[in-house]
Coordinates of C-alpha atoms in Angstrom, one line a residue:
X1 CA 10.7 41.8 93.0
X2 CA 13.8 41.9 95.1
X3 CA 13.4 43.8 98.6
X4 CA 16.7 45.5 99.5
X5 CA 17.7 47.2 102.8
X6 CA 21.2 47.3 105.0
X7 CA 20.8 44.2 107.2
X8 CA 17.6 42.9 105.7
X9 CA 16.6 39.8 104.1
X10 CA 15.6 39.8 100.0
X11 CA 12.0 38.4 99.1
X12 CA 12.5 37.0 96.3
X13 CA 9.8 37.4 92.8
X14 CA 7.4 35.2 92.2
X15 CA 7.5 34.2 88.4
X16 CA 4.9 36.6 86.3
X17 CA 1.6 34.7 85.4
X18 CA 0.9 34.1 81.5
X19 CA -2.3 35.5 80.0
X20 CA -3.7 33.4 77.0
X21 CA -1.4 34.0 74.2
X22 CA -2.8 36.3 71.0
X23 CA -0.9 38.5 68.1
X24 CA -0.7 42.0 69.9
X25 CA -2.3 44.9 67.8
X26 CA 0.2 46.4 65.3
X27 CA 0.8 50.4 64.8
X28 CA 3.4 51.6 62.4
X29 CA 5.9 53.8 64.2
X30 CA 8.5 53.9 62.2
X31 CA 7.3 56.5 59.9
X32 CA 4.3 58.8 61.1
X33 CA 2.9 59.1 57.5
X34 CA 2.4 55.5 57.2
X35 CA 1.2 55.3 61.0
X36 CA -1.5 58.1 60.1
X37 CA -2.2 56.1 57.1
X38 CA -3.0 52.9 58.5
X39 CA -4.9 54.4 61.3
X40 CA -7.1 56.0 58.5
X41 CA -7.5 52.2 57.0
X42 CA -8.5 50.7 59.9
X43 CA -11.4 51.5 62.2
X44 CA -11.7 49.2 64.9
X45 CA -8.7 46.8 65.7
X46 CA -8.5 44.5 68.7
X47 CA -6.4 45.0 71.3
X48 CA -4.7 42.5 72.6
X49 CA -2.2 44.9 75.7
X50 CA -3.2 46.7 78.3
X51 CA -4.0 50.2 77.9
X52 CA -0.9 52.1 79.1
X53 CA -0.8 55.6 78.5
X54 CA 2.9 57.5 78.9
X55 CA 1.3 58.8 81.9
X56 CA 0.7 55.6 83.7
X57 CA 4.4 55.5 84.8
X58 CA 7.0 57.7 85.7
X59 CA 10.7 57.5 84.1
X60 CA 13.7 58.5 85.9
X61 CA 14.5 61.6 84.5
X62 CA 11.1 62.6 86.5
X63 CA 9.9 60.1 89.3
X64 CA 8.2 61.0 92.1
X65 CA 10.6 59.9 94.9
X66 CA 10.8 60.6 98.3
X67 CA 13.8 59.4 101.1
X68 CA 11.7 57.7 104.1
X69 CA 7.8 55.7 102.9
X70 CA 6.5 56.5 106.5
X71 CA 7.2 60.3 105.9
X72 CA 4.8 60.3 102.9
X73 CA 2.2 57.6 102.6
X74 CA 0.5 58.8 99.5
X75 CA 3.5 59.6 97.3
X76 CA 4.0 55.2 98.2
X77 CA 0.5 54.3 97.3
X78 CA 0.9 55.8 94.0
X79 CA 4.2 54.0 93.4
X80 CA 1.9 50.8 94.5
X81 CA -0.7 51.3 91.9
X82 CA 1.7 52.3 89.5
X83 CA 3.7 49.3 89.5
X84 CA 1.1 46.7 87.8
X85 CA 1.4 49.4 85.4
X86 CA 4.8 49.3 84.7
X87 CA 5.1 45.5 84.7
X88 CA 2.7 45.2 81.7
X89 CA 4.5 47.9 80.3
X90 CA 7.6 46.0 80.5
X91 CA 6.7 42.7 80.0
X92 CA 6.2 41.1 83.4
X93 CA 8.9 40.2 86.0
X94 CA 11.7 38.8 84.9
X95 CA 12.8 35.5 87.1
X96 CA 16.3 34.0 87.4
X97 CA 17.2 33.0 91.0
X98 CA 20.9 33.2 90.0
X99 CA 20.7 36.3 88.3
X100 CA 18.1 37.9 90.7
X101 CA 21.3 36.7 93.8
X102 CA 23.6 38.5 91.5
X103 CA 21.6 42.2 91.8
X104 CA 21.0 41.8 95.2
X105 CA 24.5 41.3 96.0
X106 CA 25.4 44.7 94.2
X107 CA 22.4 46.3 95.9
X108 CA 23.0 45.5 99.3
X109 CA 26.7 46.9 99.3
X110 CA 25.1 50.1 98.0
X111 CA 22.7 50.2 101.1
X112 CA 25.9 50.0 103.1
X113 CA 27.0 53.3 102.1
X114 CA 23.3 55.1 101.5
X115 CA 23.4 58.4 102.4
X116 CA 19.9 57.2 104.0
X117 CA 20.8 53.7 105.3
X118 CA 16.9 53.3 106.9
X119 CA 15.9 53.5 103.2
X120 CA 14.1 49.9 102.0
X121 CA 14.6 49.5 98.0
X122 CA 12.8 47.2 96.4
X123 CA 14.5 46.1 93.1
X124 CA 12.1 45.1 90.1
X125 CA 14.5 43.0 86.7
X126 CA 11.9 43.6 84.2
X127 CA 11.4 41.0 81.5
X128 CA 12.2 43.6 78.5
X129 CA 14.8 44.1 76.2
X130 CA 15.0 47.5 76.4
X131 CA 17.8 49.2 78.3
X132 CA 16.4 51.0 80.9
X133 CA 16.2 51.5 84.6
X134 CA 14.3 54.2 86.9
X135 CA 13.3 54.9 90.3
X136 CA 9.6 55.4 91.4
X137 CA 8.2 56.8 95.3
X138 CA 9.3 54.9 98.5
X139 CA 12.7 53.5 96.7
X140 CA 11.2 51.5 93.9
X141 CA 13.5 50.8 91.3
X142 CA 13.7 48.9 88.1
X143 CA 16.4 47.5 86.0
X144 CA 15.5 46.2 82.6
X145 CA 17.3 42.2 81.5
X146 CA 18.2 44.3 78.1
X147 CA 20.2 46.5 80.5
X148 CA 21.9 43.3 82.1
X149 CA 22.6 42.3 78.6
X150 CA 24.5 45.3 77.7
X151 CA 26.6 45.4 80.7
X152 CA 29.6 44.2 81.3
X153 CA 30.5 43.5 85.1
X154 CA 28.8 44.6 88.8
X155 CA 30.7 48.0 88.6
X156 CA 28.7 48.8 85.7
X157 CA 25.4 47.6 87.4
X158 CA 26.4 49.6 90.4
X159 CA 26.8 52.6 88.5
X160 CA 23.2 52.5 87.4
X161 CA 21.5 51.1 90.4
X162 CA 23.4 54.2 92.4
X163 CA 22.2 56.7 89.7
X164 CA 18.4 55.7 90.3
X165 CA 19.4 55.6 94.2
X166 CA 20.8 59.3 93.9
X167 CA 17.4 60.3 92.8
X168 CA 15.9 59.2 95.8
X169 CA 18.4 60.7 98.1
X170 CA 17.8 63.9 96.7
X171 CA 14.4 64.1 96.5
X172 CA 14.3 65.0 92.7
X173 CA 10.8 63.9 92.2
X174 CA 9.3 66.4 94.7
X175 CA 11.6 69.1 93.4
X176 CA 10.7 68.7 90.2
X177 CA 6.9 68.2 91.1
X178 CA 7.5 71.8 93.1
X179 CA 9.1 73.4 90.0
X180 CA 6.4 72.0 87.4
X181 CA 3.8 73.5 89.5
X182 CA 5.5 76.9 89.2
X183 CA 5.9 76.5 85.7
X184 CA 2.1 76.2 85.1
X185 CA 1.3 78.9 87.3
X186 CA 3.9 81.0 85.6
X187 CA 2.4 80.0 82.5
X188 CA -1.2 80.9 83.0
X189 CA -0.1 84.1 84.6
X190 CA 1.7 85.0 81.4
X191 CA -0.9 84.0 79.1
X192 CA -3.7 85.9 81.3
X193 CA -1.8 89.4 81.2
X194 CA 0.2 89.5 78.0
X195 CA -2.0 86.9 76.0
X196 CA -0.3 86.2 73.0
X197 CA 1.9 89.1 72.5
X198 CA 6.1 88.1 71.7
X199 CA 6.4 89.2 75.1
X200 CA 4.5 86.2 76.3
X201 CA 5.9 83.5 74.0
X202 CA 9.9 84.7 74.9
X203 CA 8.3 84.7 78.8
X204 CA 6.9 80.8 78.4
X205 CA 10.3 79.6 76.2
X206 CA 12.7 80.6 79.4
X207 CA 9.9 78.7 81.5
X208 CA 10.7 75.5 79.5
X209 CA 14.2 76.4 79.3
X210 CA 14.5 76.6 83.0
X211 CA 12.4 73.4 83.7
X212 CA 14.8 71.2 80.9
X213 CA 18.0 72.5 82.8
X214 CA 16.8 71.7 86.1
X215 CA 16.4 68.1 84.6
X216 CA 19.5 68.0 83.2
X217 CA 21.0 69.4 86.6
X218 CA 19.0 66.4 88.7
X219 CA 21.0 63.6 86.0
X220 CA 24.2 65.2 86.7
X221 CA 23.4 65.2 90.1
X222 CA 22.2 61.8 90.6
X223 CA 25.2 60.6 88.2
X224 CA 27.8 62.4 91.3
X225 CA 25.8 61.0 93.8
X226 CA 25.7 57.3 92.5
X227 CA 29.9 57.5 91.5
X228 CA 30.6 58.8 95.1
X229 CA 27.9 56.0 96.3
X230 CA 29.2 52.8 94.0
X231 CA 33.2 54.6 94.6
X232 CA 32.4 54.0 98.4
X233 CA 30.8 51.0 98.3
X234 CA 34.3 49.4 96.6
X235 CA 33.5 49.4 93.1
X236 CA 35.2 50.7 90.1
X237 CA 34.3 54.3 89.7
X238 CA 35.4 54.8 86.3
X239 CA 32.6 52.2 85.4
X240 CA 29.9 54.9 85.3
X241 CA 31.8 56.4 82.2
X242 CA 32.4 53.3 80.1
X243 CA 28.5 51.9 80.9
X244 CA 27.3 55.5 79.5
X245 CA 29.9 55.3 76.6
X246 CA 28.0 51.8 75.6
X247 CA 24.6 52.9 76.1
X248 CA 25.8 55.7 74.0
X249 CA 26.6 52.9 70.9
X250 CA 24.0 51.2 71.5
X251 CA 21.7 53.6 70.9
X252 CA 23.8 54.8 67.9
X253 CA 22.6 50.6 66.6
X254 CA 19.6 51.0 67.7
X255 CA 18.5 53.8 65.6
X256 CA 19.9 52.0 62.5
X257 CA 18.1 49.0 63.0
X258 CA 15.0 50.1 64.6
X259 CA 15.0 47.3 66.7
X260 CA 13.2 47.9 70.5
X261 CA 10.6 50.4 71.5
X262 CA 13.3 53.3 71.8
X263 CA 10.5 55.5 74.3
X264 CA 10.9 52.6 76.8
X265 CA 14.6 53.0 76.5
X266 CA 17.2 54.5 79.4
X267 CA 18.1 57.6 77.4
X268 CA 14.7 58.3 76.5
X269 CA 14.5 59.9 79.8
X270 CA 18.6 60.5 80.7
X271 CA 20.5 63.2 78.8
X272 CA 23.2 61.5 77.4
X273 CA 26.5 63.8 75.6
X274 CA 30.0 63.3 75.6
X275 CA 30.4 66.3 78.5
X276 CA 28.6 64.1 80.9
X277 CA 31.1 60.7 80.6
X278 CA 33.6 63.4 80.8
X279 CA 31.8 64.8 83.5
X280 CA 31.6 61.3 85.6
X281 CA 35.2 60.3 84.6
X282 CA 36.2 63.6 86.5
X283 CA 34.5 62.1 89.1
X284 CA 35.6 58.7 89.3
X285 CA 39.2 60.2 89.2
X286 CA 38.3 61.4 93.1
X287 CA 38.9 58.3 94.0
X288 CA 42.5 57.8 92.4
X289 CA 43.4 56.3 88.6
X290 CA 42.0 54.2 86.4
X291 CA 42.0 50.3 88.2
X292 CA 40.9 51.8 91.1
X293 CA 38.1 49.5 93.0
X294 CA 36.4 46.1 91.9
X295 CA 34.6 45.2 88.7
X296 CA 33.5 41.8 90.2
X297 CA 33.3 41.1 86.4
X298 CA 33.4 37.3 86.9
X299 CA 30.5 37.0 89.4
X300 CA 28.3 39.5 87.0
X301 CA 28.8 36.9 83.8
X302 CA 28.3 34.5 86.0
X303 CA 24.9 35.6 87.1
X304 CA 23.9 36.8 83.4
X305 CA 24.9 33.2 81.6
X306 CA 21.9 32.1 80.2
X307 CA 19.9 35.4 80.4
X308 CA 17.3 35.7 77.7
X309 CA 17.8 37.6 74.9
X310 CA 15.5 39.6 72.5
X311 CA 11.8 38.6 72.2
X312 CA 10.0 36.0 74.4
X313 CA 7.9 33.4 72.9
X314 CA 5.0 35.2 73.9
X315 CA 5.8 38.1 71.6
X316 CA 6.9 35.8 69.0
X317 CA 10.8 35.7 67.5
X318 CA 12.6 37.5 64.3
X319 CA 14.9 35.7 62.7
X320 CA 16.5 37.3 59.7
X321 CA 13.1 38.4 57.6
X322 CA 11.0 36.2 59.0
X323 CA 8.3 36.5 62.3
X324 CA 7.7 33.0 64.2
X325 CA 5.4 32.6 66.6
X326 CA 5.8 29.3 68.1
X327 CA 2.3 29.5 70.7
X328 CA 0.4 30.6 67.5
X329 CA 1.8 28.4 65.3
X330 CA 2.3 30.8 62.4
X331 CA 5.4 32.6 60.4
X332 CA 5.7 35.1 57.4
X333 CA 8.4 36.6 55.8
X334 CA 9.2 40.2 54.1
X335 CA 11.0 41.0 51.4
X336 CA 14.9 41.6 51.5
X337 CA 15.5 45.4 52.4
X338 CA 12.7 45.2 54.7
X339 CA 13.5 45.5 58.5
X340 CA 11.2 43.5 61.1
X341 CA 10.6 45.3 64.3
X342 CA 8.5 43.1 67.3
X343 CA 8.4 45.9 69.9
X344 CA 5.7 45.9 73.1
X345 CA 3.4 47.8 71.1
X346 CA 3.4 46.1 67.7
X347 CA 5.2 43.7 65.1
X348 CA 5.6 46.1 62.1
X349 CA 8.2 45.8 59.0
X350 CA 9.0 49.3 56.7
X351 CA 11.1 49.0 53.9
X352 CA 12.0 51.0 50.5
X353 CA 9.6 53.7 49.1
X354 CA 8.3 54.3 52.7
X355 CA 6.4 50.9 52.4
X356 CA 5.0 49.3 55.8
X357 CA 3.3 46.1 56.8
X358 CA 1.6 45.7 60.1
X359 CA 0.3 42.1 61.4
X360 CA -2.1 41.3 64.2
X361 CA -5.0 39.0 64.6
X362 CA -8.7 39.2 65.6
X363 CA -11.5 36.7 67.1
X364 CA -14.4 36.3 65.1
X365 CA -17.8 33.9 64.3
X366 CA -15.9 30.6 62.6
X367 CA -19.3 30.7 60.9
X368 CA -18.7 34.2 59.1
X369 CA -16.7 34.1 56.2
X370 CA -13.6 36.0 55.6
X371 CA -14.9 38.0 52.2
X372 CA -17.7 39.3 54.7
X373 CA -15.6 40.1 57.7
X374 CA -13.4 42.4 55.1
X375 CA -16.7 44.0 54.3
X376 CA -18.0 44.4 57.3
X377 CA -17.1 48.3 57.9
X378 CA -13.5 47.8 59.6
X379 CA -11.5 48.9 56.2
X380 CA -12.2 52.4 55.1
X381 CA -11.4 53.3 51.5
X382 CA -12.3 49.7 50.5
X383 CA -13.0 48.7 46.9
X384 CA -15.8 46.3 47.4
X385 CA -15.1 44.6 43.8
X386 CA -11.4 43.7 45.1
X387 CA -12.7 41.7 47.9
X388 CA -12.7 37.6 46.8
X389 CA -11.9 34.5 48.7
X390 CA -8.6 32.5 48.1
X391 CA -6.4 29.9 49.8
X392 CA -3.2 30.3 51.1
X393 CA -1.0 27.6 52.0
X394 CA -3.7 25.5 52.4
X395 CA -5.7 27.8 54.6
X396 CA -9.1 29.8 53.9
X397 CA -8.2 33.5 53.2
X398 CA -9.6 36.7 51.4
X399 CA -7.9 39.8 49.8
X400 CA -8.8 42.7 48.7
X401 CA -7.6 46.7 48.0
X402 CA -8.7 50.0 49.9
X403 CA -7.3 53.4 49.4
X404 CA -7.4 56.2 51.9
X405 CA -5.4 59.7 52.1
X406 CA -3.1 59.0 49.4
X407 CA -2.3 55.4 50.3
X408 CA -2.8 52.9 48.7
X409 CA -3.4 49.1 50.7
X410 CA -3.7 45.3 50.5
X411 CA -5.6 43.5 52.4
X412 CA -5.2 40.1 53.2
X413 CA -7.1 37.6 55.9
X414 CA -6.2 34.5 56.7
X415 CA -8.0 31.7 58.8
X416 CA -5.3 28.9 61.0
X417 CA -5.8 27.2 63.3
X418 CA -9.4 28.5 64.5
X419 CA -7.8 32.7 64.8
X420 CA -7.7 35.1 61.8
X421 CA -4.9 36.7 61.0
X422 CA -4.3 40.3 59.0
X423 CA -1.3 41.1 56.9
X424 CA -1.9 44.6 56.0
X425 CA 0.9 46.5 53.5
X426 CA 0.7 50.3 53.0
X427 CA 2.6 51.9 50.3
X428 CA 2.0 55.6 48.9
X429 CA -0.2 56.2 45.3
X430 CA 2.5 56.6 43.2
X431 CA 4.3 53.8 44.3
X432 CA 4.3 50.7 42.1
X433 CA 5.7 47.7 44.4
X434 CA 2.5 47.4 46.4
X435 CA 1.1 44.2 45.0
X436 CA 4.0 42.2 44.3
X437 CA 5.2 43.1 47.9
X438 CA 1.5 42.1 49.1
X439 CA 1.7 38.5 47.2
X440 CA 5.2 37.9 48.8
X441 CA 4.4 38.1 52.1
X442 CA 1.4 36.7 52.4
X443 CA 2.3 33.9 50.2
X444 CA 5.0 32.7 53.1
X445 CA 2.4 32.9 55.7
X446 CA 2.7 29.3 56.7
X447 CA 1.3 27.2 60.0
X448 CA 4.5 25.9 61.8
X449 CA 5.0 22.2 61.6
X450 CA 5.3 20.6 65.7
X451 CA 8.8 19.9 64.9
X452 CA 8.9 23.8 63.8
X453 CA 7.6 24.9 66.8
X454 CA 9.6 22.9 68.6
X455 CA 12.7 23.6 66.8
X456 CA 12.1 27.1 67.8
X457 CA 14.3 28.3 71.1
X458 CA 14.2 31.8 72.5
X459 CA 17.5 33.8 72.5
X460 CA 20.1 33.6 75.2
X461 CA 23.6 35.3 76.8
X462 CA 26.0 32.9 77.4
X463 CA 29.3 33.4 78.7
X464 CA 32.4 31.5 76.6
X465 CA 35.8 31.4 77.5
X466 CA 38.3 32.5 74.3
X467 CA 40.2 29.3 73.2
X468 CA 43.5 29.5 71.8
X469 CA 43.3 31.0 68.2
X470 CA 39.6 32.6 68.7
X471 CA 39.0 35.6 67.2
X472 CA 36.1 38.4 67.5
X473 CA 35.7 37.2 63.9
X474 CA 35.4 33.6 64.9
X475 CA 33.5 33.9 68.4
X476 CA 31.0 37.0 66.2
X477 CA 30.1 34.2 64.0
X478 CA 29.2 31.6 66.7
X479 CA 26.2 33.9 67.4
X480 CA 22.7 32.5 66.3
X481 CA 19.4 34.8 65.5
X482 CA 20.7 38.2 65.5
X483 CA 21.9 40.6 62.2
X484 CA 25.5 42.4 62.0
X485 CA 26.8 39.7 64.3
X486 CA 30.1 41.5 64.4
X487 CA 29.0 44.7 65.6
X488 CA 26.4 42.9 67.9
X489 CA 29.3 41.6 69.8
X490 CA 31.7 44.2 70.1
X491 CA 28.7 45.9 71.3
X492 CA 27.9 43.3 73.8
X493 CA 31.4 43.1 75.0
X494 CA 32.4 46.9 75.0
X495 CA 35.0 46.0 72.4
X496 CA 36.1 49.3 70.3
X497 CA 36.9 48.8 66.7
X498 CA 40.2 47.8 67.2
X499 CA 40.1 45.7 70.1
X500 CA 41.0 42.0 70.0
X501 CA 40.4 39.2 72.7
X502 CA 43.1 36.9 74.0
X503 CA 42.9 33.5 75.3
X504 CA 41.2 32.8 78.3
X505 CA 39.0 36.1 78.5
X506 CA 35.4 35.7 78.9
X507 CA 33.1 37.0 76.6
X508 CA 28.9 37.4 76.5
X509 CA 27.6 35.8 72.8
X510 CA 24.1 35.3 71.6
X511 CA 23.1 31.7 70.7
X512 CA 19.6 29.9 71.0
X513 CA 21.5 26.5 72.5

């Protein structure tokens, strides 16, 4: 965690610790019948990730903040217990001395121009792929290394670091803690004298109403505060616009692909429409025309060469249609037209005729065998004449079918390398693709070779200069791991449709070398 303040030194993170390494319980999210399905198949799953509940954390569309630590000891306790919280939720610290130099550097010139220069901020780069950053009490602020990913130069970085700063300058967490206290009281009042009457429901609507607007206000606030902030400070103003106008795309990919936990994402908690980058481009243009201040664009890809990409090897990669987990040792595959997504919460894969497939494993006696662990009251719905012992691959398994709420499931168990693994597929009754779907996938379940596992290598940004003749075409398809390579690296490089790249330019690819 990096400690910022005008005219103080940094403390810089110590790396995260690494728990013993297990498959993390799977939910289906992508679909809430299938989710409700599967959580009516199965009664008791391990869990393998701390227990953190949406309320454990605060995002920054409602921290609790406050402008000085010594004027409100409590509010920085809880932003002390909270954060353990938030690194587990997160994924740990993430640690890059270069990288972590790089933020500090932006952060300090914003301290220079604080509109509370006494203010100490302590900036946390999280070790998730998610784009997100947030503020919590006593100037604790987070910046996800998916955000650092998407960005393109320190301007942009400013923007957001001076966006979560604004919040703190204004106090928005105890204005909004003020105004959601007078919405419940508002609420019970209403309730107690008009009960349930039309008169009460119009009276609690304008409540909410009023409390969603006076989010919305606190963004555009914070957005004005942190473009006057980063605009002072020397950087390019106008960068505030173009970093919302990516996030904007990226969440357009995002919900195409399903990749990432989109509830841990930035505009999960920031309103995000076309009349607020119009909005902050209004005020950018305060400070003159478009050019005006610094991007420091070559000192940001400088600091963000090499920054990992995508999953860790403690969640395990997707490549394509297949799941590798190189400290487990294991891989499977899904069928073509199914999408894989390894989020903090669970590795799931949906595809056609709302068909799922979760995967996690579980501990159990190596002198139990599998055909008795599947009856042993975990599965409801189960037809106890499906259940038999096979081998898969060379390892002990068992299968069997359940149904449960008008889904029908496979079961399969497998045994590798002293852990049992469970492949569960879900499809609904009527559909007919459930056991040929089930036999496919666990038929690739496979334990990784030591030249596989070491073959394996996470995901990383690195920063190319364009040769003579290179194309987005040609630099797209040097990118290694990742699906719609194209679109992935206009993305990446804030490239519109019809943008090209000259010789020369610098440009962010993804490549496991």
């Amino acid at each position: 965690m990096l400690r910022i303040a005008a005219r103080k030194e940094r403390v810089l993170p110590t790396c995260p610790t690494t728990e013993a390494i297990s498959p993390k319980p799977v939910r289906i999210t992508a679909r809430f019948g299938i989710a409700v399905a599967l959580a009516a198949l199965v009664t008791g799953c391990q869990s393998m990730t701390p227990d953190i509940k949406e309320s454990a954390f605060q995002p920054s569309n409602n921290p609790v903040t406050v402008d000085n630590v010594s004027r409100n000891d409590r509010l920085a306790e809880l932003a002390r217990s909270q954060h353990p919280r938030i690194l587990a939720t997160y994924g740990g610290e993430y640690s890059d001395p270069k990288l972590e130099r790089m933020v500090a550097k932006v952060v300090g010139n914003l301290t220079t121009v604080s509109g509370n220069p006494t203010q100490a901020y302590r900036i946390t780069i999280l070790n998730s792929p998610n784009v997100n950053a947030f503020a919590l009490p006593g100037g604790y602020l987070y910046v996800t290394r998916g955000l650092l990913a998407l960005a393109n130069d320190s301007a942009e970085l400013a923007a957001v670091i001076a966006h979560e700063m604004g919040h703190v300058t204004a106090n928005h967490g105890l204005q909004r803690q003020q105004k959601e206290a007078e919405e419940v009281l508002a609420t019970k009042v209403v309730t107690d004298v008009l009960g349930e009457n039309p008169n009460a429901n119009v009276a609690l609507i304008r409540g909410k109403l009023r409390l969603a607007q006076f989010s919305r206000n606190q963004e555009l606030e914070a957005d004005a505060i942190g473009i006057k902030a980063s605009g002072q400070a020397g950087f390019d103003p106008f960068a505030a616009g173009r970093f919302l106008q990516s996030m904007a795309a990226y969440s357009e990919m995002r919900s195409v692909s399903g990749a990432t936990d989109p509830n841990l994402d930035f505009l999960a908690s920031h309103p995000n429409a076309p009349q607020r980058i119009d909005l902050a481009q209004r005020h950018a243009r305060q400070f003159g025309t478009q050019g005006t201040g610094v991007t420091d664009r070559d000192s940001f890809l400088a600091g963000i060469d090499g920054l990992l990409f995508g999953d860790t090897p403690e969640e395990g990669y997707v490549r394509g249609n297949t799941f590798m987990h190189p400290r487990l040792g294991v891989s499977f595959s899904v069928p073509a037209g199914f999408v894989i997504d390894n989020s903090a919460a669970a590795v799931t894969a949906t595809g056609p005729g709302d068909m799922a497939i979760r995967f996690d494993g579980v501990s159990i006696d190596a002198n139990v065998s599998l055909a008795d662990y599947v009856r042993s009251g975990w599965v409801a719905g189960l037809d106890e004449a499906s259940v038999r012992a096979v081998t898969i691959n060379g390892n002990q398994a068992a299968v069997a079918s359940a149904r449960a709420e008008g889904w029908q499931f496979d079961i399969t168990v497998i045994r590798a390398g002293g852990q049992v693994y469970r492949l569960l597929t879900a499809a609904p009754l009527a559909n007919t693709s459930l056991d040929p779907v089930a036999r496919a996938v666990s038929g690739s379940f496979k334990a990784l070779s030591a030249s596989e596992k070491a073959a394996l290598k996470p995901l990383r940004i690195r920063v190319v200069t364009v040769r003579p003749g290179d194309t987005v075409g040609s630099l797209s398809a040097q990118m290694a791991g990742v699906d719609k390579k194209l679109e992935l690296f206009r993305l990446l490089n804030a490239l519109s449709p019809g943008a090209t790249v000259s010789a020369g330019d610098k440009v962010k690819i993804v490549s496991d070398r």
